[in-house]
Amino acid sequence: MIITKTPFRVSFCGGGSDMADFYREYGGCVLSTSINRYMYLTIHPYFDEQKTALKYSQNEIVHNIYDINHSIFRCVLNDKHISGVEISSTADVPSGTGLGSSSSFTVGLLHTLYCYKGKYVSKEKLANEACQVEIEKLGNPIGKQDQYAASFGGMNFISFHKDDSVSVEPIVTKGETLRQLQDNLVMFYTGLTHDANLILSEQKKNISHKEKTQNLIHMCGLAKAMKCSLENNDLADFGNILHESWMKKRELAGSISNPRIDELYQCAMENGAKGGKLLGAGGGGFLIFYCPVEKQERLKNQLRLKPFDFQFEHDGSSIVYIGDKYWED
């Protein structure tokens, strides 16, 4: 048996600029971090080698991998010519909550299958191949940031270049600054889920509008400003940047926010938060706020949402366990 774990991510600033329709024209960038919440995948040879068994939110047993319902499983297993196995996935957080679970699954599945075949794969290759699967082969209207965040791990400034290349630059800052940032961040689960593809489809369609394009350009500038504040070990403006970025992002598509999210956000800003955002494509999932420690109890009491504890993570997709196996030649 082989077990891998791949982290989820929190995107602070620049989301949306990682979509090809934008970065191929203007270049894009995001600042994000992976967190200690994971997608776990296990694989081992199936008892009946003529069948392939998959366990996720549903169970599938098929004779032919072309008959798999799960699109990512079907695409990747077909590409890697792997069958006769049993693969199970388990996640710390459900899908549709804005933490990049779909891309963490794709990165984790690729990592698991490469390991199963006895092959080393770099973080860069994992991320790039996950993008090819989700965006090019499956045609999902998403960007590239989640795949790179999940693969590389850590807090990074990720740039998306006009030639489709991607560079990942770790944020260099003092440990004390990271601890202070960690302490001042609080996350809450709204209880709402969303279909990221529907929201991103609307956002993608809107990119051609001049006003939306200017919003994304401005958000990239804010991501760079946030990078500078961290590298200068000065968090004084972090909350303000987070707030301004959210105000710009919510204008990219009508479905990114809703009256309930707006109400919760306003409540947070009136009770100690310096800034915040809804994570992921929008519509639901998790809200994160930058709030001084001494004001967090009041914030929690007023929001009346379930807090979600997390820590920054630094490893990215990794192999947890390798048991006995006949390696493929």
XYZ file of C-alpha atoms in Angstrom:
329
model
C 0.000 0.000 0.000
C 1.032 3.577 -0.710
C -0.411 6.600 1.085
C 0.035 10.239 0.067
C -1.212 13.464 1.608
C -1.669 16.724 -0.275
C -2.518 19.989 1.490
C -5.355 22.391 0.891
C -4.577 26.075 0.446
C -5.605 29.536 1.568
C -5.323 32.184 -1.144
C -4.852 35.673 0.269
C -4.631 37.901 -2.784
C -4.651 37.816 -6.599
C -7.167 35.025 -7.194
C -8.604 35.169 -10.708
C -5.413 36.460 -12.300
C -4.307 32.809 -12.655
C -6.814 32.223 -15.456
C -5.337 32.007 -18.947
C -7.670 34.571 -20.495
C -6.143 37.151 -18.166
C -2.506 36.180 -17.558
C -1.731 35.564 -21.236
C -2.522 39.230 -21.824
C -1.372 40.914 -18.611
C 0.482 38.377 -16.482
C -0.950 37.282 -13.141
C 0.134 36.602 -9.577
C -1.252 35.313 -6.289
C -0.029 35.093 -2.728
C -1.166 31.959 -0.948
C -0.200 29.371 1.635
C -0.857 25.683 2.099
C -2.422 24.626 5.409
C -2.389 21.508 7.576
C -5.625 20.124 6.186
C -5.141 17.387 3.621
C -6.411 15.149 0.861
C -5.267 11.565 1.564
C -5.049 8.913 -1.140
C -4.194 5.234 -0.793
C -3.503 2.691 -3.507
C -2.792 -1.029 -3.606
C -3.367 -3.875 -6.073
C -7.008 -4.951 -6.136
C -7.837 -8.551 -5.201
C -9.463 -9.082 -8.597
C -6.813 -7.788 -10.986
C -9.368 -7.624 -13.794
C -11.228 -4.844 -11.982
C -10.482 -1.363 -10.687
C -12.076 -0.176 -7.437
C -12.433 3.463 -6.422
C -13.669 4.805 -3.113
C -14.434 8.490 -2.671
C -17.853 10.062 -1.926
C -19.114 7.155 -4.027
C -17.862 3.618 -4.672
C -17.050 2.376 -8.159
C -15.878 -1.025 -9.376
C -15.298 -1.266 -13.125
C -13.811 -3.746 -15.575
C -12.702 -0.971 -17.938
C -11.266 2.353 -16.745
C -13.176 4.106 -19.547
C -16.348 3.287 -17.604
C -15.289 5.279 -14.517
C -17.752 8.044 -13.674
C -15.320 10.262 -11.773
C -13.768 12.421 -14.498
C -10.365 13.003 -12.850
C -9.933 9.337 -11.911
C -10.932 8.302 -15.437
C -8.584 10.777 -17.145
C -5.513 10.143 -15.005
C -5.788 6.353 -14.801
C -6.235 6.230 -18.573
C -3.212 8.497 -19.127
C -1.028 6.388 -16.810
C -2.364 3.060 -18.123
C -3.054 1.829 -14.604
C -5.864 -0.586 -13.746
C -6.407 -3.515 -11.423
C -5.929 -1.344 -8.353
C -8.006 -0.076 -5.454
C -7.739 3.641 -4.712
C -9.393 5.429 -1.800
C -9.554 9.155 -1.098
C -10.307 10.837 2.211
C -10.322 14.570 2.890
C -10.173 16.684 6.030
C -12.556 19.185 4.402
C -15.474 18.571 2.008
C -15.416 19.772 -1.577
C -17.017 23.041 -2.601
C -15.699 24.974 0.382
C -13.027 27.133 -1.250
C -9.816 25.441 -0.117
C -8.796 24.027 -3.506
C -9.861 20.439 -2.806
C -10.289 19.439 -6.459
C -6.749 20.402 -7.390
C -5.345 18.866 -4.204
C -7.062 15.656 -5.269
C -5.590 15.823 -8.782
C -2.081 16.579 -7.531
C -2.358 13.848 -4.907
C -3.639 11.282 -7.394
C -0.801 11.967 -9.816
C 1.748 11.765 -6.990
C 0.230 8.481 -5.802
C 0.311 6.900 -9.262
C 3.872 8.007 -9.981
C 4.939 6.456 -6.692
C 2.996 3.289 -7.514
C 4.951 3.006 -10.751
C 8.208 3.548 -8.829
C 8.957 6.895 -10.454
C 10.170 10.133 -8.892
C 8.296 13.265 -9.921
C 9.204 16.881 -9.154
C 6.793 19.356 -7.570
C 6.923 21.430 -10.749
C 5.932 18.456 -12.914
C 3.138 17.473 -10.531
C 1.638 20.963 -10.607
C 1.991 21.389 -14.363
C 0.507 17.979 -15.113
C -2.410 18.608 -12.736
C -3.131 21.822 -14.657
C -3.098 19.899 -17.922
C -5.567 17.365 -16.548
C -8.045 19.843 -15.069
C -7.825 22.712 -17.542
C -6.741 21.281 -20.891
C -8.052 17.712 -20.860
C -11.205 18.128 -18.766
C -11.903 21.713 -19.817
C -12.677 23.035 -16.329
C -12.889 26.873 -16.268
C -10.310 27.237 -13.492
C -6.907 28.816 -12.970
C -3.507 27.412 -12.062
C -2.892 28.604 -8.523
C -4.407 25.667 -6.616
C -2.313 23.006 -8.338
C 0.949 24.839 -7.594
C -0.043 25.648 -4.007
C -0.911 22.003 -3.316
C 2.188 20.606 -4.986
C 4.833 22.990 -3.609
C 3.418 23.745 -0.170
C 4.418 26.689 1.999
C 3.655 30.384 1.645
C 4.462 31.510 -1.885
C 4.154 34.318 -4.363
C 3.139 32.506 -7.555
C 3.494 34.297 -10.912
C 1.649 33.292 -14.078
C 3.488 34.469 -17.156
C 2.206 35.353 -20.606
C 3.996 32.349 -22.144
C 2.042 29.975 -19.826
C 5.053 29.344 -17.584
C 4.682 29.594 -13.812
C 7.228 30.610 -11.179
C 6.913 29.890 -7.469
C 8.763 32.225 -5.114
C 8.708 31.338 -1.397
C 7.958 34.262 0.903
C 11.092 35.085 2.882
C 10.176 36.548 6.246
C 11.042 36.141 9.905
C 9.561 33.284 11.864
C 8.119 35.776 14.322
C 6.256 37.512 11.495
C 4.719 34.227 10.369
C 3.719 33.414 13.942
C 2.115 36.828 14.329
C 0.271 36.401 11.027
C -0.901 32.938 12.055
C -2.148 34.237 15.405
C -4.058 37.116 13.776
C -5.885 34.958 11.229
C -9.216 33.368 12.085
C -11.298 31.213 9.786
C -14.972 30.296 9.934
C -17.143 27.828 8.052
C -20.236 29.510 6.629
C -22.159 26.278 6.168
C -22.662 27.176 2.505
C -21.122 25.223 -0.362
C -20.766 26.206 -4.002
C -20.074 24.959 -7.494
C -16.737 26.628 -8.281
C -16.982 25.835 -11.986
C -20.243 27.758 -12.365
C -18.862 30.815 -10.585
C -15.559 30.691 -12.451
C -17.358 30.314 -15.776
C -19.120 33.612 -15.114
C -15.876 35.218 -13.978
C -14.034 33.948 -17.057
C -16.720 35.388 -19.329
C -16.431 38.753 -17.548
C -12.646 39.035 -17.929
C -13.079 40.663 -21.340
C -14.953 43.555 -19.715
C -12.636 46.508 -19.197
C -13.803 47.167 -15.637
C -13.232 43.542 -14.579
C -9.806 43.519 -16.219
C -8.826 46.646 -14.302
C -9.994 44.987 -11.082
C -7.702 42.016 -11.700
C -4.767 44.266 -12.562
C -5.352 46.150 -9.315
C -5.594 42.877 -7.376
C -2.216 41.808 -8.758
C -0.785 45.085 -7.467
C -2.272 44.326 -4.053
C -0.710 40.848 -4.083
C 2.687 42.452 -4.701
C 2.056 44.936 -1.889
C 1.166 42.082 0.448
C 4.377 40.279 -0.530
C 6.392 43.388 0.324
C 4.691 43.785 3.697
C 5.571 40.204 4.632
C 9.147 40.464 3.408
C 9.560 43.743 5.320
C 8.179 42.004 8.424
C 5.482 44.669 8.703
C 1.907 43.444 9.038
C 0.372 46.861 9.670
C -1.292 46.936 6.234
C -2.030 43.216 5.838
C -5.674 43.488 6.902
C -6.280 46.576 4.776
C -4.821 44.874 1.701
C -6.949 41.798 2.345
C -10.056 43.961 2.621
C -9.353 45.980 -0.525
C -8.644 42.821 -2.496
C -11.962 41.284 -1.412
C -13.855 44.421 -2.393
C -12.334 44.165 -5.869
C -12.819 40.428 -6.195
C -16.513 40.462 -5.301
C -17.087 42.728 -8.320
C -15.694 40.161 -10.783
C -18.927 38.128 -10.881
C -22.347 38.457 -9.305
C -22.210 34.966 -7.787
C -18.948 35.477 -5.874
C -20.789 36.931 -2.884
C -24.390 37.005 -1.695
C -26.435 38.878 0.932
C -25.605 36.355 3.676
C -21.868 36.544 2.999
C -22.019 40.347 2.871
C -23.878 40.410 6.191
C -21.296 38.174 7.868
C -18.416 40.183 6.445
C -19.876 43.485 7.645
C -20.466 42.011 11.093
C -16.828 40.915 11.265
C -15.545 44.334 10.222
C -17.661 45.937 12.955
C -16.304 43.567 15.594
C -12.535 43.678 15.335
C -11.556 42.386 11.883
C -9.176 44.563 9.866
C -9.986 42.765 6.619
C -10.955 39.410 5.234
C -12.312 37.459 2.306
C -14.344 34.476 1.236
C -11.950 31.742 0.183
C -12.043 30.097 -3.221
C -14.286 30.971 -6.148
C -17.001 32.415 -3.892
C -20.604 31.722 -3.024
C -19.852 29.836 0.193
C -17.259 27.844 2.066
C -14.868 29.534 4.474
C -14.440 33.136 5.538
C -11.015 34.201 6.770
C -10.283 37.415 8.672
C -7.221 39.271 9.842
C -8.139 40.191 13.411
C -5.869 41.104 16.357
C -5.797 38.342 18.966
C -7.343 40.506 21.691
C -10.456 41.096 19.543
C -11.001 37.561 18.305
C -13.273 36.434 21.138
C -15.687 39.257 20.411
C -15.546 38.449 16.701
C -16.378 34.793 17.340
C -19.254 35.659 19.658
C -20.825 38.036 17.143
C -20.435 35.879 14.011
C -21.792 32.728 15.649
C -20.095 30.552 13.046
C -18.010 27.448 13.555
C -14.311 28.418 13.886
C -11.906 26.355 11.819
C -8.448 25.889 13.310
C -5.521 25.591 10.935
C -1.769 26.059 10.762
C 0.539 26.991 7.911
C 2.036 23.963 6.158
C 5.401 23.773 4.390
C 5.805 20.361 2.708
C 3.297 20.253 -0.125
C 2.221 16.918 -1.578
C 4.161 14.167 0.157
C 4.383 10.390 0.522
C 3.256 9.218 3.939
C 3.756 5.466 3.642
C 5.089 2.880 1.223
C 4.374 -0.770 2.037
C 5.172 -3.966 0.226
C 4.521 -3.836 -3.496
C 5.743 -5.385 -6.714
C 7.080 -2.359 -8.554
C 6.239 -2.060 -12.226
C 9.128 -2.354 -14.645
